[in-house]
Amino acid sequence: MRVTINKIKEMKQKGEKITILTAYDYTTAKIVDEVGVPLILVGDSLGMVVLGYESTIPVTMEEMLHHTRAVVRGAKQAMVIGDMPFMTYHLSVADALRNAGRFIQEAGAQAVKLEGGVTVADKVKRIVECGIPVMGHIGLTPQSIHQFGGFKVQGKTPEAAIRLLEDARALEEAGAFSVVLETVPAPLATLITQKIGIPTIGIGAGAGCDGQVQVINDILGSFTDFVPKHAKRYAKLTDIIQTAVSDYYNEVTAGSFPTDKQSFSMDESILAELK
Ligand code: KIV
């Protein structure tokens, strides 16, 4: 049976850690799902690690829907969360609801994620009221990168820390089933985790959160433009891919690929007639 928001909330109550990974395609989603990871986020990080944009800001609804559909086809058990792109939930509650609905109806996701706290609480409330689970996302929200002036740790001053706690509370009150805390000091993330009833999912927020999320390309070592401090590399996929690609290239160039093993034969008499 597919993972539900009730199961995720229950995990917090039982003190079970929640694992989330991003995925952007069918093949990867299938692997992540088969391992048993309960939540798959089709993050708008897609823009950077798959599409080669400089930030997540240019990502469109159509791009997100396209990749979310692929992930949904690969994930049989995990809950699939579609990340709402920049400016698809900011203009009005109606706009936010319409776009959230597209992730569910057109792409088959089970939930959506959006960035912001107090300022988007009205949108979260309406989306949840209409039956769509919402994951919040506060702290270093990449869609506001220009406002922050770079990838900086958030919540370090007393005022900023209080604002983050208020944001987390506003999301809980609006009905979000969980909230991502990105790049905030670990002690603050722990405090927020203790003060709210919904699961906190950390990325660069320390071990005190109820769960952790990572961009899959970071943990696989397949995106090397930069490696965020919060990421741990569990593999060096770039090296493996480079070796395989250069072996293939060398063999084709040398004429040693393909061999009979990769080729198909035919009836000799038919061939003789053609000759
Ligand atoms: O887009 C994304 O992958 C995200 C996670 C890093 C939380 O928002």
PDB file of C-alpha atoms and ligand atoms in Angstrom:
ATOM      1  CA  MET A   1       0.000   0.000   0.000  1.00  0.00           C
ATOM      2  CA  ARG A   2       1.227   3.494  -0.812  1.00  0.00           C
ATOM      3  CA  VAL A   3       2.594   5.639   2.017  1.00  0.00           C
ATOM      4  CA  THR A   4       0.067   8.159   3.329  1.00  0.00           C
ATOM      5  CA  ILE A   5       0.381  11.429   5.254  1.00  0.00           C
ATOM      6  CA  ASN A   6      -1.063   9.627   8.304  1.00  0.00           C
ATOM      7  CA  LYS A   7       1.850   7.186   8.206  1.00  0.00           C
ATOM      8  CA  ILE A   8       4.333  10.103   8.030  1.00  0.00           C
ATOM      9  CA  LYS A   9       2.707  11.927  10.968  1.00  0.00           C
ATOM     10  CA  GLU A  10       2.683   8.640  12.907  1.00  0.00           C
ATOM     11  CA  MET A  11       6.411   8.245  12.308  1.00  0.00           C
ATOM     12  CA  LYS A  12       7.056  11.503  14.178  1.00  0.00           C
ATOM     13  CA  GLN A  13       4.893  10.364  17.075  1.00  0.00           C
ATOM     14  CA  LYS A  14       6.774   7.071  17.265  1.00  0.00           C
ATOM     15  CA  GLY A  15      10.167   8.761  16.935  1.00  0.00           C
ATOM     16  CA  GLU A  16      10.917   6.933  13.659  1.00  0.00           C
ATOM     17  CA  LYS A  17      13.193   8.913  11.330  1.00  0.00           C
ATOM     18  CA  ILE A  18      11.696   9.847   7.950  1.00  0.00           C
ATOM     19  CA  THR A  19      13.824   9.512   4.811  1.00  0.00           C
ATOM     20  CA  ILE A  20      13.138  11.541   1.666  1.00  0.00           C
ATOM     21  CA  LEU A  21      15.062  11.646  -1.588  1.00  0.00           C
ATOM     22  CA  THR A  22      14.479  13.555  -4.768  1.00  0.00           C
ATOM     23  CA  ALA A  23      13.989  11.797  -8.104  1.00  0.00           C
ATOM     24  CA  TYR A  24      13.236  13.207 -11.528  1.00  0.00           C
ATOM     25  CA  ASP A  25      12.814  10.148 -13.773  1.00  0.00           C
ATOM     26  CA  TYR A  26      11.214   6.697 -13.947  1.00  0.00           C
ATOM     27  CA  THR A  27      14.378   4.596 -13.544  1.00  0.00           C
ATOM     28  CA  THR A  28      15.668   6.433 -10.469  1.00  0.00           C
ATOM     29  CA  ALA A  29      12.231   6.578  -8.850  1.00  0.00           C
ATOM     30  CA  LYS A  30      11.911   2.798  -9.287  1.00  0.00           C
ATOM     31  CA  ILE A  31      15.235   2.195  -7.485  1.00  0.00           C
ATOM     32  CA  VAL A  32      14.422   4.617  -4.649  1.00  0.00           C
ATOM     33  CA  ASP A  33      10.964   3.094  -4.276  1.00  0.00           C
ATOM     34  CA  GLU A  34      12.259  -0.480  -4.236  1.00  0.00           C
ATOM     35  CA  VAL A  35      14.737   0.396  -1.472  1.00  0.00           C
ATOM     36  CA  GLY A  36      11.717   1.432   0.607  1.00  0.00           C
ATOM     37  CA  VAL A  37      12.252   5.191   0.881  1.00  0.00           C
ATOM     38  CA  PRO A  38       8.776   6.381   1.936  1.00  0.00           C
ATOM     39  CA  LEU A  39       8.701   9.809   0.265  1.00  0.00           C
ATOM     40  CA  ILE A  40       9.989  10.892  -3.133  1.00  0.00           C
ATOM     41  CA  LEU A  41      10.210  14.598  -3.872  1.00  0.00           C
ATOM     42  CA  VAL A  42      10.226  15.719  -7.473  1.00  0.00           C
ATOM     43  CA  GLY A  43      12.096  18.833  -6.431  1.00  0.00           C
ATOM     44  CA  ASP A  44      12.459  21.928  -8.552  1.00  0.00           C
ATOM     45  CA  SER A  45      16.183  21.273  -7.969  1.00  0.00           C
ATOM     46  CA  LEU A  46      15.440  19.459 -11.233  1.00  0.00           C
ATOM     47  CA  GLY A  47      16.188  22.810 -12.873  1.00  0.00           C
ATOM     48  CA  MET A  48      19.790  22.735 -11.686  1.00  0.00           C
ATOM     49  CA  VAL A  49      20.776  19.056 -11.570  1.00  0.00           C
ATOM     50  CA  VAL A  50      18.876  17.841 -14.642  1.00  0.00           C
ATOM     51  CA  LEU A  51      18.129  20.842 -16.849  1.00  0.00           C
ATOM     52  CA  GLY A  52      21.311  22.850 -16.228  1.00  0.00           C
ATOM     53  CA  TYR A  53      19.729  26.133 -15.126  1.00  0.00           C
ATOM     54  CA  GLU A  54      21.705  28.341 -12.728  1.00  0.00           C
ATOM     55  CA  SER A  55      18.917  28.326 -10.145  1.00  0.00           C
ATOM     56  CA  THR A  56      15.460  26.835  -9.599  1.00  0.00           C
ATOM     57  CA  ILE A  57      13.762  30.058 -10.665  1.00  0.00           C
ATOM     58  CA  PRO A  58      13.311  29.308 -14.415  1.00  0.00           C
ATOM     59  CA  VAL A  59      11.596  25.935 -13.794  1.00  0.00           C
ATOM     60  CA  THR A  60       8.089  25.800 -15.283  1.00  0.00           C
ATOM     61  CA  MET A  61       4.907  23.905 -14.428  1.00  0.00           C
ATOM     62  CA  GLU A  62       5.176  21.938 -17.678  1.00  0.00           C
ATOM     63  CA  GLU A  63       8.705  20.776 -16.832  1.00  0.00           C
ATOM     64  CA  MET A  64       7.659  19.774 -13.333  1.00  0.00           C
ATOM     65  CA  LEU A  65       4.570  17.907 -14.549  1.00  0.00           C
ATOM     66  CA  HIS A  66       6.572  16.071 -17.221  1.00  0.00           C
ATOM     67  CA  HIS A  67       9.116  14.763 -14.664  1.00  0.00           C
ATOM     68  CA  THR A  68       6.524  14.117 -11.946  1.00  0.00           C
ATOM     69  CA  ARG A  69       4.612  11.828 -14.338  1.00  0.00           C
ATOM     70  CA  ALA A  70       7.785   9.821 -14.963  1.00  0.00           C
ATOM     71  CA  VAL A  71       8.489   9.491 -11.230  1.00  0.00           C
ATOM     72  CA  VAL A  72       4.902   8.448 -10.499  1.00  0.00           C
ATOM     73  CA  ARG A  73       5.232   5.655 -13.089  1.00  0.00           C
ATOM     74  CA  GLY A  74       8.320   4.363 -11.230  1.00  0.00           C
ATOM     75  CA  ALA A  75       7.093   4.682  -7.631  1.00  0.00           C
ATOM     76  CA  LYS A  76       4.628   2.036  -6.514  1.00  0.00           C
ATOM     77  CA  GLN A  77       4.843   2.465  -2.703  1.00  0.00           C
ATOM     78  CA  ALA A  78       6.369   5.863  -1.971  1.00  0.00           C
ATOM     79  CA  MET A  79       4.323   9.031  -1.705  1.00  0.00           C
ATOM     80  CA  VAL A  80       5.299  11.302  -4.596  1.00  0.00           C
ATOM     81  CA  ILE A  81       5.459  15.025  -3.823  1.00  0.00           C
ATOM     82  CA  GLY A  82       5.513  17.557  -6.656  1.00  0.00           C
ATOM     83  CA  ASP A  83       7.425  20.775  -6.001  1.00  0.00           C
ATOM     84  CA  MET A  84       5.505  23.876  -7.057  1.00  0.00           C
ATOM     85  CA  PRO A  85       7.712  26.139  -9.208  1.00  0.00           C
ATOM     86  CA  PHE A  86       8.416  29.824  -8.652  1.00  0.00           C
ATOM     87  CA  MET A  87       5.381  32.069  -9.302  1.00  0.00           C
ATOM     88  CA  THR A  88       2.894  29.211  -9.579  1.00  0.00           C
ATOM     89  CA  TYR A  89       1.436  29.819  -6.082  1.00  0.00           C
ATOM     90  CA  HIS A  90       2.290  33.456  -5.346  1.00  0.00           C
ATOM     91  CA  LEU A  91      -0.248  35.448  -7.352  1.00  0.00           C
ATOM     92  CA  SER A  92      -3.506  34.292  -5.755  1.00  0.00           C
ATOM     93  CA  VAL A  93      -5.089  31.506  -3.732  1.00  0.00           C
ATOM     94  CA  ALA A  94      -7.019  30.453  -6.850  1.00  0.00           C
ATOM     95  CA  ASP A  95      -3.822  30.223  -8.891  1.00  0.00           C
ATOM     96  CA  ALA A  96      -2.063  28.220  -6.182  1.00  0.00           C
ATOM     97  CA  LEU A  97      -4.988  25.805  -5.926  1.00  0.00           C
ATOM     98  CA  ARG A  98      -5.235  25.355  -9.704  1.00  0.00           C
ATOM     99  CA  ASN A  99      -1.538  24.562 -10.035  1.00  0.00           C
ATOM    100  CA  ALA A 100      -1.482  22.270  -6.986  1.00  0.00           C
ATOM    101  CA  GLY A 101      -4.444  20.445  -8.530  1.00  0.00           C
ATOM    102  CA  ARG A 102      -2.527  19.907 -11.770  1.00  0.00           C
ATOM    103  CA  PHE A 103       0.183  17.960  -9.905  1.00  0.00           C
ATOM    104  CA  ILE A 104      -2.464  15.619  -8.512  1.00  0.00           C
ATOM    105  CA  GLN A 105      -4.791  15.353 -11.504  1.00  0.00           C
ATOM    106  CA  GLU A 106      -2.418  15.552 -14.473  1.00  0.00           C
ATOM    107  CA  ALA A 107       0.774  14.070 -13.017  1.00  0.00           C
ATOM    108  CA  GLY A 108      -0.576  11.615 -10.424  1.00  0.00           C
ATOM    109  CA  ALA A 109       1.384  13.012  -7.434  1.00  0.00           C
ATOM    110  CA  GLN A 110      -0.037  12.475  -3.962  1.00  0.00           C
ATOM    111  CA  ALA A 111       1.118  15.798  -2.455  1.00  0.00           C
ATOM    112  CA  VAL A 112       2.721  19.133  -3.304  1.00  0.00           C
ATOM    113  CA  LYS A 113       5.458  21.207  -1.689  1.00  0.00           C
ATOM    114  CA  LEU A 114       5.756  24.969  -1.706  1.00  0.00           C
ATOM    115  CA  GLU A 115       8.205  27.454  -0.233  1.00  0.00           C
ATOM    116  CA  GLY A 116       7.361  30.035   2.435  1.00  0.00           C
ATOM    117  CA  GLY A 117       5.702  30.256   5.834  1.00  0.00           C
ATOM    118  CA  VAL A 118       3.334  32.973   7.081  1.00  0.00           C
ATOM    119  CA  THR A 119       3.159  34.593   3.626  1.00  0.00           C
ATOM    120  CA  VAL A 120       1.822  31.462   1.905  1.00  0.00           C
ATOM    121  CA  ALA A 121      -0.282  30.096   4.785  1.00  0.00           C
ATOM    122  CA  ASP A 122      -3.551  31.221   3.138  1.00  0.00           C
ATOM    123  CA  LYS A 123      -2.633  29.260  -0.008  1.00  0.00           C
ATOM    124  CA  VAL A 124      -1.632  26.173   1.978  1.00  0.00           C
ATOM    125  CA  LYS A 125      -4.920  26.290   3.913  1.00  0.00           C
ATOM    126  CA  ARG A 126      -7.062  26.387   0.769  1.00  0.00           C
ATOM    127  CA  ILE A 127      -5.072  23.665  -1.023  1.00  0.00           C
ATOM    128  CA  VAL A 128      -5.375  21.384   2.024  1.00  0.00           C
ATOM    129  CA  GLU A 129      -9.102  22.199   2.372  1.00  0.00           C
ATOM    130  CA  CYS A 130      -9.532  20.964  -1.187  1.00  0.00           C
ATOM    131  CA  GLY A 131      -7.956  17.612  -0.318  1.00  0.00           C
ATOM    132  CA  ILE A 132      -4.356  18.045  -1.438  1.00  0.00           C
ATOM    133  CA  PRO A 133      -1.635  17.309   1.141  1.00  0.00           C
ATOM    134  CA  VAL A 134       0.971  20.067   1.397  1.00  0.00           C
ATOM    135  CA  MET A 135       4.575  19.947   2.564  1.00  0.00           C
ATOM    136  CA  GLY A 136       5.930  23.353   3.618  1.00  0.00           C
ATOM    137  CA  HIS A 137       9.504  24.550   3.095  1.00  0.00           C
ATOM    138  CA  ILE A 138      11.187  27.308   5.127  1.00  0.00           C
ATOM    139  CA  GLY A 139      14.689  28.553   5.897  1.00  0.00           C
ATOM    140  CA  LEU A 140      16.925  28.880   2.864  1.00  0.00           C
ATOM    141  CA  THR A 141      14.206  28.635   0.238  1.00  0.00           C
ATOM    142  CA  PRO A 142      16.053  28.564  -3.109  1.00  0.00           C
ATOM    143  CA  GLN A 143      13.287  30.365  -5.036  1.00  0.00           C
ATOM    144  CA  SER A 144      14.081  33.471  -2.892  1.00  0.00           C
ATOM    145  CA  ILE A 145      17.814  33.291  -3.486  1.00  0.00           C
ATOM    146  CA  HIS A 146      18.017  36.854  -4.817  1.00  0.00           C
ATOM    147  CA  GLN A 147      16.243  38.169  -1.720  1.00  0.00           C
ATOM    148  CA  PHE A 148      18.699  36.319   0.545  1.00  0.00           C
ATOM    149  CA  GLY A 149      21.685  37.498  -1.499  1.00  0.00           C
ATOM    150  CA  GLY A 150      23.116  33.977  -1.847  1.00  0.00           C
ATOM    151  CA  PHE A 151      23.057  30.554  -0.223  1.00  0.00           C
ATOM    152  CA  LYS A 152      23.292  31.733   3.409  1.00  0.00           C
ATOM    153  CA  VAL A 153      22.356  30.045   6.686  1.00  0.00           C
ATOM    154  CA  GLN A 154      18.947  31.361   7.843  1.00  0.00           C
ATOM    155  CA  GLY A 155      17.628  32.054  11.348  1.00  0.00           C
ATOM    156  CA  LYS A 156      20.877  33.104  13.001  1.00  0.00           C
ATOM    157  CA  THR A 157      19.645  36.319  14.647  1.00  0.00           C
ATOM    158  CA  PRO A 158      16.985  36.303  17.412  1.00  0.00           C
ATOM    159  CA  GLU A 159      14.475  38.025  15.078  1.00  0.00           C
ATOM    160  CA  ALA A 160      15.129  35.627  12.210  1.00  0.00           C
ATOM    161  CA  ALA A 161      14.906  32.605  14.539  1.00  0.00           C
ATOM    162  CA  ILE A 162      11.535  33.803  15.902  1.00  0.00           C
ATOM    163  CA  ARG A 163      10.300  34.372  12.327  1.00  0.00           C
ATOM    164  CA  LEU A 164      11.233  30.808  11.385  1.00  0.00           C
ATOM    165  CA  LEU A 165       9.354  29.398  14.365  1.00  0.00           C
ATOM    166  CA  GLU A 166       6.334  31.537  13.441  1.00  0.00           C
ATOM    167  CA  ASP A 167       6.563  30.291   9.849  1.00  0.00           C
ATOM    168  CA  ALA A 168       6.634  26.659  10.997  1.00  0.00           C
ATOM    169  CA  ARG A 169       3.637  27.248  13.279  1.00  0.00           C
ATOM    170  CA  ALA A 170       1.708  29.037  10.521  1.00  0.00           C
ATOM    171  CA  LEU A 171       2.243  26.062   8.205  1.00  0.00           C
ATOM    172  CA  GLU A 172       1.078  23.619  10.854  1.00  0.00           C
ATOM    173  CA  GLU A 173      -2.019  25.737  11.543  1.00  0.00           C
ATOM    174  CA  ALA A 174      -2.739  25.952   7.806  1.00  0.00           C
ATOM    175  CA  GLY A 175      -2.791  22.127   7.658  1.00  0.00           C
ATOM    176  CA  ALA A 176       0.602  21.235   6.146  1.00  0.00           C
ATOM    177  CA  PHE A 177       1.511  17.607   6.926  1.00  0.00           C
ATOM    178  CA  SER A 178       5.237  18.330   7.269  1.00  0.00           C
ATOM    179  CA  VAL A 179       7.775  21.094   6.779  1.00  0.00           C
ATOM    180  CA  VAL A 180      11.242  21.165   5.238  1.00  0.00           C
ATOM    181  CA  LEU A 181      13.836  23.184   7.190  1.00  0.00           C
ATOM    182  CA  GLU A 182      16.659  24.105   4.835  1.00  0.00           C
ATOM    183  CA  THR A 183      20.064  25.446   5.954  1.00  0.00           C
ATOM    184  CA  VAL A 184      19.169  26.562   9.461  1.00  0.00           C
ATOM    185  CA  PRO A 185      21.328  26.117  12.574  1.00  0.00           C
ATOM    186  CA  ALA A 186      20.936  22.613  14.003  1.00  0.00           C
ATOM    187  CA  PRO A 187      19.898  23.754  17.526  1.00  0.00           C
ATOM    188  CA  LEU A 188      17.161  25.975  16.067  1.00  0.00           C
ATOM    189  CA  ALA A 189      15.874  23.137  13.860  1.00  0.00           C
ATOM    190  CA  THR A 190      15.769  20.871  16.931  1.00  0.00           C
ATOM    191  CA  LEU A 191      13.814  23.499  18.854  1.00  0.00           C
ATOM    192  CA  ILE A 192      11.294  23.931  16.010  1.00  0.00           C
ATOM    193  CA  THR A 193      10.957  20.132  15.801  1.00  0.00           C
ATOM    194  CA  GLN A 194      10.071  20.024  19.497  1.00  0.00           C
ATOM    195  CA  LYS A 195       7.642  22.941  19.286  1.00  0.00           C
ATOM    196  CA  ILE A 196       5.460  21.808  16.375  1.00  0.00           C
ATOM    197  CA  GLY A 197       3.305  18.718  15.977  1.00  0.00           C
ATOM    198  CA  ILE A 198       4.045  17.969  12.312  1.00  0.00           C
ATOM    199  CA  PRO A 199       7.264  16.304  11.119  1.00  0.00           C
ATOM    200  CA  THR A 200      10.232  18.519  10.285  1.00  0.00           C
ATOM    201  CA  ILE A 201      12.399  17.375   7.392  1.00  0.00           C
ATOM    202  CA  GLY A 202      15.908  18.763   7.490  1.00  0.00           C
ATOM    203  CA  ILE A 203      18.380  19.556   4.774  1.00  0.00           C
ATOM    204  CA  GLY A 204      21.399  21.237   6.306  1.00  0.00           C
ATOM    205  CA  ALA A 205      19.440  21.484   9.559  1.00  0.00           C
ATOM    206  CA  GLY A 206      21.138  18.855  11.722  1.00  0.00           C
ATOM    207  CA  ALA A 207      20.144  15.512  13.158  1.00  0.00           C
ATOM    208  CA  GLY A 208      17.425  16.843  15.468  1.00  0.00           C
ATOM    209  CA  CYS A 209      14.792  16.975  12.714  1.00  0.00           C
ATOM    210  CA  ASP A 210      12.183  14.229  12.339  1.00  0.00           C
ATOM    211  CA  GLY A 211      13.535  13.328   8.904  1.00  0.00           C
ATOM    212  CA  GLN A 212      16.068  14.208   6.263  1.00  0.00           C
ATOM    213  CA  VAL A 213      15.829  15.080   2.572  1.00  0.00           C
ATOM    214  CA  GLN A 214      18.659  15.117   0.052  1.00  0.00           C
ATOM    215  CA  VAL A 215      18.980  15.780  -3.652  1.00  0.00           C
ATOM    216  CA  ILE A 216      19.746  12.351  -5.115  1.00  0.00           C
ATOM    217  CA  ASN A 217      22.441  13.671  -7.470  1.00  0.00           C
ATOM    218  CA  ASP A 218      24.322  15.032  -4.437  1.00  0.00           C
ATOM    219  CA  ILE A 219      24.405  11.725  -2.570  1.00  0.00           C
ATOM    220  CA  LEU A 220      25.256   9.794  -5.742  1.00  0.00           C
ATOM    221  CA  GLY A 221      28.008  12.199  -6.750  1.00  0.00           C
ATOM    222  CA  SER A 222      26.507  12.667 -10.191  1.00  0.00           C
ATOM    223  CA  PHE A 223      26.192  16.474 -10.001  1.00  0.00           C
ATOM    224  CA  THR A 224      29.594  18.041  -9.532  1.00  0.00           C
ATOM    225  CA  ASP A 225      29.116  21.746 -10.411  1.00  0.00           C
ATOM    226  CA  PHE A 226      29.182  22.327  -6.643  1.00  0.00           C
ATOM    227  CA  VAL A 227      28.710  20.160  -3.560  1.00  0.00           C
ATOM    228  CA  PRO A 228      26.620  21.712  -0.789  1.00  0.00           C
ATOM    229  CA  LYS A 229      28.034  21.449   2.765  1.00  0.00           C
ATOM    230  CA  HIS A 230      24.928  19.550   3.868  1.00  0.00           C
ATOM    231  CA  ALA A 231      25.418  16.774   1.317  1.00  0.00           C
ATOM    232  CA  LYS A 232      27.291  13.530   1.918  1.00  0.00           C
ATOM    233  CA  ARG A 233      28.492  11.574  -1.089  1.00  0.00           C
ATOM    234  CA  TYR A 234      27.590   7.900  -0.849  1.00  0.00           C
ATOM    235  CA  ALA A 235      28.951   7.201  -4.347  1.00  0.00           C
ATOM    236  CA  LYS A 236      31.055   8.824  -7.043  1.00  0.00           C
ATOM    237  CA  LEU A 237      28.821   8.183  -9.999  1.00  0.00           C
ATOM    238  CA  THR A 238      30.553  10.727 -12.213  1.00  0.00           C
ATOM    239  CA  ASP A 239      33.774   8.674 -12.064  1.00  0.00           C
ATOM    240  CA  ILE A 240      31.911   5.454 -12.862  1.00  0.00           C
ATOM    241  CA  ILE A 241      30.052   7.059 -15.779  1.00  0.00           C
ATOM    242  CA  GLN A 242      33.241   8.647 -17.126  1.00  0.00           C
ATOM    243  CA  THR A 243      35.055   5.304 -17.085  1.00  0.00           C
ATOM    244  CA  ALA A 244      32.179   3.503 -18.821  1.00  0.00           C
ATOM    245  CA  VAL A 245      31.762   6.224 -21.461  1.00  0.00           C
ATOM    246  CA  SER A 246      35.467   6.358 -22.259  1.00  0.00           C
ATOM    247  CA  ASP A 247      35.701   2.522 -22.420  1.00  0.00           C
ATOM    248  CA  TYR A 248      32.808   2.528 -24.906  1.00  0.00           C
ATOM    249  CA  TYR A 249      34.334   5.375 -26.900  1.00  0.00           C
ATOM    250  CA  ASN A 250      37.707   3.628 -27.071  1.00  0.00           C
ATOM    251  CA  GLU A 251      36.208   0.284 -28.113  1.00  0.00           C
ATOM    252  CA  VAL A 252      34.059   1.808 -30.878  1.00  0.00           C
ATOM    253  CA  THR A 253      37.062   3.763 -32.140  1.00  0.00           C
ATOM    254  CA  ALA A 254      39.226   0.637 -32.089  1.00  0.00           C
ATOM    255  CA  GLY A 255      36.528  -1.528 -33.724  1.00  0.00           C
ATOM    256  CA  SER A 256      36.334  -3.912 -30.764  1.00  0.00           C
ATOM    257  CA  PHE A 257      32.677  -3.108 -30.026  1.00  0.00           C
ATOM    258  CA  PRO A 258      30.300  -4.655 -30.943  1.00  0.00           C
ATOM    259  CA  THR A 259      31.352  -8.307 -30.899  1.00  0.00           C
ATOM    260  CA  ASP A 260      29.291 -11.352 -31.976  1.00  0.00           C
ATOM    261  CA  LYS A 261      27.749 -11.285 -28.503  1.00  0.00           C
ATOM    262  CA  GLN A 262      25.975  -7.987 -29.234  1.00  0.00           C
ATOM    263  CA  SER A 263      25.131  -8.874 -32.885  1.00  0.00           C
ATOM    264  CA  PHE A 264      22.372 -10.818 -34.678  1.00  0.00           C
ATOM    265  CA  SER A 265      22.884 -13.577 -37.253  1.00  0.00           C
ATOM    266  CA  MET A 266      20.711 -14.632 -40.241  1.00  0.00           C
ATOM    267  CA  ASP A 267      20.214 -17.607 -42.538  1.00  0.00           C
ATOM    268  CA  GLU A 268      23.379 -17.993 -44.648  1.00  0.00           C
ATOM    269  CA  SER A 269      21.387 -19.056 -47.746  1.00  0.00           C
ATOM    270  CA  ILE A 270      19.353 -15.831 -47.769  1.00  0.00           C
ATOM    271  CA  LEU A 271      22.558 -13.887 -47.544  1.00  0.00           C
ATOM    272  CA  ALA A 272      24.096 -15.916 -50.385  1.00  0.00           C
ATOM    273  CA  GLU A 273      21.095 -15.124 -52.645  1.00  0.00           C
ATOM    274  CA  LEU A 274      21.468 -11.412 -51.977  1.00  0.00           C
ATOM    275  CA  LYS A 275      25.132 -11.578 -52.892  1.00  0.00           C
TER     276      LYS A 275
HETATM  277  O1  KIV B   1      13.962  21.158  -4.946  1.00  0.00           O
HETATM  278  C1  KIV B   1      14.367  20.392  -4.062  1.00  0.00           C
HETATM  279  O2  KIV B   1      14.998  19.362  -4.331  1.00  0.00           O
HETATM  280  C2  KIV B   1      14.080  20.748  -2.682  1.00  0.00           C
HETATM  281  C3  KIV B   1      14.745  19.966  -1.604  1.00  0.00           C
HETATM  282  C4  KIV B   1      16.187  20.240  -1.567  1.00  0.00           C
HETATM  283  C5  KIV B   1      14.104  20.167  -0.288  1.00  0.00           C
HETATM  284  O3  KIV B   1      13.343  21.639  -2.441  1.00  0.00           O
END
